[in-house]
Coordinates of N, CA and C in Angstrom, one line a residue:
X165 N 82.6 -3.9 -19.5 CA 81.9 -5.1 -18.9 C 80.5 -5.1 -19.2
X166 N 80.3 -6.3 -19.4 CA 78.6 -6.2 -19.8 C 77.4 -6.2 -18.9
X167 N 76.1 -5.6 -18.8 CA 75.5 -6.2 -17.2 C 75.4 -7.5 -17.1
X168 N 75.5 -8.3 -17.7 CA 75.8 -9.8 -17.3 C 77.0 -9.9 -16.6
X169 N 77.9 -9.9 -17.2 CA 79.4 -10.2 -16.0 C 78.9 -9.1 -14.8
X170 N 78.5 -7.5 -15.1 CA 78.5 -7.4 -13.6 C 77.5 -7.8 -12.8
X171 N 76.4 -8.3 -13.2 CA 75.5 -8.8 -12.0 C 76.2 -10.3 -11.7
X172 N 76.6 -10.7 -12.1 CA 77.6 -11.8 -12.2 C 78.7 -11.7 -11.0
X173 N 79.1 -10.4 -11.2 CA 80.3 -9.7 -10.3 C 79.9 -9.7 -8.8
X174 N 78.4 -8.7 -8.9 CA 77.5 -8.5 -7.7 C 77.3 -9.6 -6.7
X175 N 76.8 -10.7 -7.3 CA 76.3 -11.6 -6.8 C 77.3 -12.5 -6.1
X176 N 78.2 -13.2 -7.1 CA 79.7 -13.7 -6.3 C 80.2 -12.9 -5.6
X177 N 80.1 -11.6 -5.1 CA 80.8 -11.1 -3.8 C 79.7 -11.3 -2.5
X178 N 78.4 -11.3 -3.3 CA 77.4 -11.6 -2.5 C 77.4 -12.9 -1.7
X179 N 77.8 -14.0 -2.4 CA 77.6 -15.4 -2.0 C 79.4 -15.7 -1.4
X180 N 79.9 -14.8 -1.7 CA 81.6 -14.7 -1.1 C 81.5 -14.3 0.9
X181 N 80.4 -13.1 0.7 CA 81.1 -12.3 2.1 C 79.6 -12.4 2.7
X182 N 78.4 -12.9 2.0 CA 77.1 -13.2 3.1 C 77.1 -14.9 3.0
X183 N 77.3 -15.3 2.5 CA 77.1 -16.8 2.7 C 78.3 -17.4 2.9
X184 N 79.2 -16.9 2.8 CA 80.8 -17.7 2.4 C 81.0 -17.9 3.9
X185 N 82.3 -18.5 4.4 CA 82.4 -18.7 5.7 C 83.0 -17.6 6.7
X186 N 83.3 -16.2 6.3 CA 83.4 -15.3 7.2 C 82.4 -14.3 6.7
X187 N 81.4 -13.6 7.0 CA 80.0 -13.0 7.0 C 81.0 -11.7 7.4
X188 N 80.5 -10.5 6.4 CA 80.4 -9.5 6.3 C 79.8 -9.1 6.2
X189 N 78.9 -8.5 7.2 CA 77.1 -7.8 7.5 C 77.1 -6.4 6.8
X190 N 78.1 -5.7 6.5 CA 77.8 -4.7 6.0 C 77.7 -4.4 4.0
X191 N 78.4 -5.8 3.8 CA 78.1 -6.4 2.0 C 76.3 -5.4 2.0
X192 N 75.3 -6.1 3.2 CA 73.8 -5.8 2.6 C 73.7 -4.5 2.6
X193 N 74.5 -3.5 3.4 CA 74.3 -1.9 3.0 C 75.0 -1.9 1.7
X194 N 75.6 -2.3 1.1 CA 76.3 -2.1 -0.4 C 75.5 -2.7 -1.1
X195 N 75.4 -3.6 -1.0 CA 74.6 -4.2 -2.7 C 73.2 -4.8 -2.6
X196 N 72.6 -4.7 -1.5 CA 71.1 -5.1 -1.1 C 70.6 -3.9 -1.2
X197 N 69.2 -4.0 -1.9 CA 68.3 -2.9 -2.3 C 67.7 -2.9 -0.5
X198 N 67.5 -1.2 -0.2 CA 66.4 -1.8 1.1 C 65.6 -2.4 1.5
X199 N 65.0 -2.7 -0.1 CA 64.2 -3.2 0.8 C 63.4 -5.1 -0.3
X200 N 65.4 -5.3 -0.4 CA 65.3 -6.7 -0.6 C 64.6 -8.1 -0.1
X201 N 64.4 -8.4 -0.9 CA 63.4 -9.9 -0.6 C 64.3 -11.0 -0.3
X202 N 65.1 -11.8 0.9 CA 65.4 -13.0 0.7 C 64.7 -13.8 1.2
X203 N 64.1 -15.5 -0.1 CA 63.7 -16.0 0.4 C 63.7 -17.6 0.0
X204 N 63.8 -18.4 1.2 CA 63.5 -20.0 1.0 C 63.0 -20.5 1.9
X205 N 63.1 -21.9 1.3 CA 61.7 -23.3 2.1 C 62.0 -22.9 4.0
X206 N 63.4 -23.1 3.7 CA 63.5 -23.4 5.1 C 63.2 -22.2 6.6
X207 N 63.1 -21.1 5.8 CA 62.8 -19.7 6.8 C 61.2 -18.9 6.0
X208 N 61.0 -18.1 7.2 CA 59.7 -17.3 7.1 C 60.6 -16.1 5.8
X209 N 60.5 -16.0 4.5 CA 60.7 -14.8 3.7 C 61.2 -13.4 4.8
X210 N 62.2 -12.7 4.3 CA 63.1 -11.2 4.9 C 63.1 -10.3 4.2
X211 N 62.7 -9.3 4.6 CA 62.5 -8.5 3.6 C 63.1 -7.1 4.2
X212 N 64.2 -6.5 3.4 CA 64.9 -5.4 4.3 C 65.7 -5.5 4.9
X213 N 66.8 -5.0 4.2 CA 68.5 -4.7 5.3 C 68.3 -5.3 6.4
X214 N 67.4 -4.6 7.5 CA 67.8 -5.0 9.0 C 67.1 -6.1 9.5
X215 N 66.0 -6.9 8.4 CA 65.6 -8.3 8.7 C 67.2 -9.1 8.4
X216 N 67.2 -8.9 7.2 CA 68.2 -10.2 6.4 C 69.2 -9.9 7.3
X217 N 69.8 -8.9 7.8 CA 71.1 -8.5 8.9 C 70.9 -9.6 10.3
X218 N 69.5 -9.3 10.7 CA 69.1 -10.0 12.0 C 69.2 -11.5 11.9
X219 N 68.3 -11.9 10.7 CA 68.4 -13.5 10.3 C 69.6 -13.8 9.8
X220 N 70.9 -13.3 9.2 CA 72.2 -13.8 9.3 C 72.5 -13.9 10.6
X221 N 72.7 -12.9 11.6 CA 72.9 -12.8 12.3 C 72.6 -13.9 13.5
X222 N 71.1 -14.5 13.8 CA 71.0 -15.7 14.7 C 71.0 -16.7 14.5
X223 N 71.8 -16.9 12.6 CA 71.9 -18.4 12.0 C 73.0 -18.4 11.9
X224 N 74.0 -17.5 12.2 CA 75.5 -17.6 12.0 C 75.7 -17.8 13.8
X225 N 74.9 -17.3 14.9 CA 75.5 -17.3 16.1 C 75.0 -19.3 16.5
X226 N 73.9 -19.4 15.8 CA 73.5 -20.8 16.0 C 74.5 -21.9 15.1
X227 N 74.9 -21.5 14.5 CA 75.9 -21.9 13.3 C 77.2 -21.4 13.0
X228 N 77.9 -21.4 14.1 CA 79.4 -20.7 13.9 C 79.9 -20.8 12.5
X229 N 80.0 -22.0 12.2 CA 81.1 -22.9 11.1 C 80.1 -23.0 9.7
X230 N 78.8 -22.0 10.1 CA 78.2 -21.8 8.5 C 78.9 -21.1 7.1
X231 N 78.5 -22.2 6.3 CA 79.3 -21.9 4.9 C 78.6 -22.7 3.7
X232 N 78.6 -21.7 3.1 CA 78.2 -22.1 1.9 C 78.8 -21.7 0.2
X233 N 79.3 -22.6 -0.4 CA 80.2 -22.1 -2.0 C 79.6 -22.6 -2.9
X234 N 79.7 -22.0 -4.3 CA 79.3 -22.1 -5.6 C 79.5 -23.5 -6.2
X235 N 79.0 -24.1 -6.4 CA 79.1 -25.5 -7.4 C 79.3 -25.8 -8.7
X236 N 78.9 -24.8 -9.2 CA 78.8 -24.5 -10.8 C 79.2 -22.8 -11.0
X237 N 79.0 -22.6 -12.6 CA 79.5 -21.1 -12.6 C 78.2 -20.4 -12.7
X238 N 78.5 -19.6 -12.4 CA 77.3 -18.4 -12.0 C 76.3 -18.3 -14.2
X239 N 75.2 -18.1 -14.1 CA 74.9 -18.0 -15.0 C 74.0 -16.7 -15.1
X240 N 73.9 -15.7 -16.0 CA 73.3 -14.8 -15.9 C 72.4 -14.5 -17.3
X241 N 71.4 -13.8 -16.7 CA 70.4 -13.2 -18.4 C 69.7 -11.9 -17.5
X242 N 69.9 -11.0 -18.5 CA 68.8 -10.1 -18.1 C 69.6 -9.1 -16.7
X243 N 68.5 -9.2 -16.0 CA 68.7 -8.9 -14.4 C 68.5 -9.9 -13.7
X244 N 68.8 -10.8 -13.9 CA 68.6 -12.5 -13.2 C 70.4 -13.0 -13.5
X245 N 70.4 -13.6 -11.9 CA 71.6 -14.1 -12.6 C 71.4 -15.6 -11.2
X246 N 71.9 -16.6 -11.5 CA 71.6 -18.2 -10.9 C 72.9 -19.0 -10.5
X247 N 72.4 -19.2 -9.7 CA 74.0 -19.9 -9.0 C 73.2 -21.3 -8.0
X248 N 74.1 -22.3 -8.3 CA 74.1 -23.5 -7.8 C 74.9 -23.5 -6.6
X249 N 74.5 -24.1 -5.6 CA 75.2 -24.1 -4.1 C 75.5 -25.2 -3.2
X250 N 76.3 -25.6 -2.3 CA 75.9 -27.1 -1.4 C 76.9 -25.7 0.0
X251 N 76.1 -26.2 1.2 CA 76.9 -25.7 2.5 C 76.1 -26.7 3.9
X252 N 76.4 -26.1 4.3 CA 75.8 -26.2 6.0 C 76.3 -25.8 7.2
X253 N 76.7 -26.3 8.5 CA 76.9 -26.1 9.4 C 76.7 -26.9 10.6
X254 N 77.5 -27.1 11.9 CA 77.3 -27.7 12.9 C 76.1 -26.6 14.1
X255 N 75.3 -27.1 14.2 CA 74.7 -25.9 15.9 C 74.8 -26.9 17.0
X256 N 76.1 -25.7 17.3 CA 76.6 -25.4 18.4 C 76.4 -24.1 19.7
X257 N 75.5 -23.2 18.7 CA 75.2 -22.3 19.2 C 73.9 -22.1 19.8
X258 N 73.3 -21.1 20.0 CA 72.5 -21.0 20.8 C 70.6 -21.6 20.3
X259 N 69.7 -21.8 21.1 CA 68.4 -22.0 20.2 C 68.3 -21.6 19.2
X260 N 67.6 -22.1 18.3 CA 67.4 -21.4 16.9 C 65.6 -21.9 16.2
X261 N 65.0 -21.0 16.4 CA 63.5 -21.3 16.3 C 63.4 -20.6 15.1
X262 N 63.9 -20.5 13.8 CA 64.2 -19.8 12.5 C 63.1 -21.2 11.0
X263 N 63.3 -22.3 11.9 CA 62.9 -22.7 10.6 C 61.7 -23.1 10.6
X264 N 60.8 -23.0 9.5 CA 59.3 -22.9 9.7 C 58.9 -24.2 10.3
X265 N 59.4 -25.2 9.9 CA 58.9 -26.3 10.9 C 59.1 -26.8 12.5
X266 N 60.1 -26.0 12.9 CA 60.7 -26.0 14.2 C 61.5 -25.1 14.6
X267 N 61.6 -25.7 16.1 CA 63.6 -24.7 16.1 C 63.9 -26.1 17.1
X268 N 65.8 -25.6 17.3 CA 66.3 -26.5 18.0 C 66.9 -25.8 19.3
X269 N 66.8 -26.3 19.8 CA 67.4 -26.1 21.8 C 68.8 -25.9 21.4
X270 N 69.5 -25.3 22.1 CA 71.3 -24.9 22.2 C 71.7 -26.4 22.5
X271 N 72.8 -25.9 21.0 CA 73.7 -26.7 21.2 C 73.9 -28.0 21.0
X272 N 73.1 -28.3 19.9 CA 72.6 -29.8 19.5 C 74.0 -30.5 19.1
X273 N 74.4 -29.8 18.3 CA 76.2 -30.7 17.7 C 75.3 -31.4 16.6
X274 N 74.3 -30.9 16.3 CA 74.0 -31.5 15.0 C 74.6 -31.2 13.3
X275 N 74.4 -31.7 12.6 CA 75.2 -31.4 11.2 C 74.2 -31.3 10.3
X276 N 74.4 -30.1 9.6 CA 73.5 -30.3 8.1 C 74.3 -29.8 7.2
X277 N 74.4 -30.5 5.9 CA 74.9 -30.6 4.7 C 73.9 -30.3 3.4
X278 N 73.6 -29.4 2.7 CA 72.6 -29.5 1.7 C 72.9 -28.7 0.6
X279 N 72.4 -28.9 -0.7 CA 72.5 -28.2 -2.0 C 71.1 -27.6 -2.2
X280 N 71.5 -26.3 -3.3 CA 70.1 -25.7 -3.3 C 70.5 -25.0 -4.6
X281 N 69.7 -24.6 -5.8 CA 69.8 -23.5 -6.8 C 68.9 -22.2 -6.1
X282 N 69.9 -21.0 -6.7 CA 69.3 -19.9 -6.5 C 69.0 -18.5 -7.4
X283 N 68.3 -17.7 -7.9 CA 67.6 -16.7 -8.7 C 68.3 -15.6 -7.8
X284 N 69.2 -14.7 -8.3 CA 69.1 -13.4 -7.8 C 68.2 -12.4 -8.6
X285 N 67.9 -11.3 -8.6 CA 67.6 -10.2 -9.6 C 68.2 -9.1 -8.9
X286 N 69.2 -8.7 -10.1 CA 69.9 -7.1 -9.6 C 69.5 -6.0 -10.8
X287 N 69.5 -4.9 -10.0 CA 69.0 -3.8 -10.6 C 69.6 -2.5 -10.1
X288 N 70.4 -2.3 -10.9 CA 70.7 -0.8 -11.0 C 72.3 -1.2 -10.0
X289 N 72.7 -2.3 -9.7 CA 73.7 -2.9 -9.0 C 73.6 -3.3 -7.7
X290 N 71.4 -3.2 -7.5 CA 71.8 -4.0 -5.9 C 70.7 -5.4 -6.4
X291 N 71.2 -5.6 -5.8 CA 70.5 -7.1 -5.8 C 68.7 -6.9 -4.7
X292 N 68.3 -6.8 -5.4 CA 66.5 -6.8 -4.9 C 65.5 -8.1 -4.5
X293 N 66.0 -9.2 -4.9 CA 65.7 -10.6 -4.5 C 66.7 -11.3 -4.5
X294 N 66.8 -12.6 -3.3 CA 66.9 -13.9 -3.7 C 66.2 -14.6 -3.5
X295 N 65.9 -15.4 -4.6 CA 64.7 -16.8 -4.3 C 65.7 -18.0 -4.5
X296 N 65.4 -18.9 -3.4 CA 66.3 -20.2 -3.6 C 65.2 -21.2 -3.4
X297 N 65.7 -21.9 -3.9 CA 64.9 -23.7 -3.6 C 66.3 -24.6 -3.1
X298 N 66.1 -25.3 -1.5 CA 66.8 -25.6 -1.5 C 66.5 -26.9 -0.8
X299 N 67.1 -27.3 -0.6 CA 67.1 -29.4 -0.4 C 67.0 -29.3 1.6
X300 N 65.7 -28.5 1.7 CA 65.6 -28.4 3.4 C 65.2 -29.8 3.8
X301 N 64.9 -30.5 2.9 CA 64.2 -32.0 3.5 C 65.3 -32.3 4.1
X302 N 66.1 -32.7 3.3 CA 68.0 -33.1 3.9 C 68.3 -32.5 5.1
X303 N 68.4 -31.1 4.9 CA 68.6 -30.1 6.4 C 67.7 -30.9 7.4
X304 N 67.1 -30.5 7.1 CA 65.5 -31.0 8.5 C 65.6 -32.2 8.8
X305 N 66.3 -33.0 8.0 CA 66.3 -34.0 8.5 C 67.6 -34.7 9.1
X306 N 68.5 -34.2 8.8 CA 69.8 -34.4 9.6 C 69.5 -33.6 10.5
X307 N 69.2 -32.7 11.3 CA 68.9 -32.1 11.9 C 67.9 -32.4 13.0
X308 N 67.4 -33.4 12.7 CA 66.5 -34.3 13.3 C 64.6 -33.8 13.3
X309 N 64.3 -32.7 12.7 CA 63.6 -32.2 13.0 C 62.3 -32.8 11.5
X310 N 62.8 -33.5 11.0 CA 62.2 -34.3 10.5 C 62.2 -35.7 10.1
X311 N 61.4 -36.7 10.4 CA 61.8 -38.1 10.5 C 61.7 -38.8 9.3
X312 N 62.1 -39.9 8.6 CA 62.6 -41.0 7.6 C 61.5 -41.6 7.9
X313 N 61.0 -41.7 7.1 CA 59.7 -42.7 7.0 C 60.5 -44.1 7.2
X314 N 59.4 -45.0 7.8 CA 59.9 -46.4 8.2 C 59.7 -47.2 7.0

């Protein structure tokens, strides 16, 4: 196998069992470097196993029915490998003060729907970054926490 298919490999189990719709917290002791970088628009940057564990952790309790899947095929070069995404979630769950422009009070029953590309870099088979760019305007704003211009 070449390190393209396997960081390829790495990463789709990655986006399978931490983003997919049943969360396996302990995927980040296997293939997350300790002291991994995840980061996008919509949260303050995590850095290390028991950040990223924590931050899944009160966006999955604020977001039972969070999920997110691959849209395209995974593309890889190097120690980079890039994957296209759409997910979201209802909160139903408890406060959630996570996203840099706000948080919301329990239990909104709100919906967010959004697509985002994302940059892993794996090395030596753990994944050491993700950087995403992701369509938080959309989130934020179904979400009410940002308004439609008139």
């Amino acid at each position: 196998m070449s390190k393209q298919d396997a960081n390829k490999a790495i990463v789709g189990r990655w986006f399978t069992e931490f983003w997919g719709k049943t969360v396996n917290l302990g995927v980040i002791d296997e293939i997350a470097a300790p002291d991994m970088l995840l980061k996008y628009s919509l949260h303050e940057p995590r850095r290390g196993r028991a950040d990223i564990k924590a931050f899944m952790t009160d966006f999955r309790a604020a977001f039972p029915d969070l999920n997110f899947w691959g849209t395209a095929d995974l593309i890889a070069e190097g120690d980079y490998v890039v994957g296209q995404w759409e997910g979201g979630g209802t909160h139903t769950g408890p406060a959630f003060n996570d996203f840099l422009i706000g948080g919301l009070p329990a239990a909104t029953g709100r919906k967010m729907r959004f697509t985002g590309t994302t940059v892993l870099k794996v090395i030596d088979g753990k994944i050491v970054e993700e950087i995403g760019l992701d369509d938080g305007v959309t989130a934020l704003t179904q979400l009410g926490l940002l308004k439609k211009a008139a």
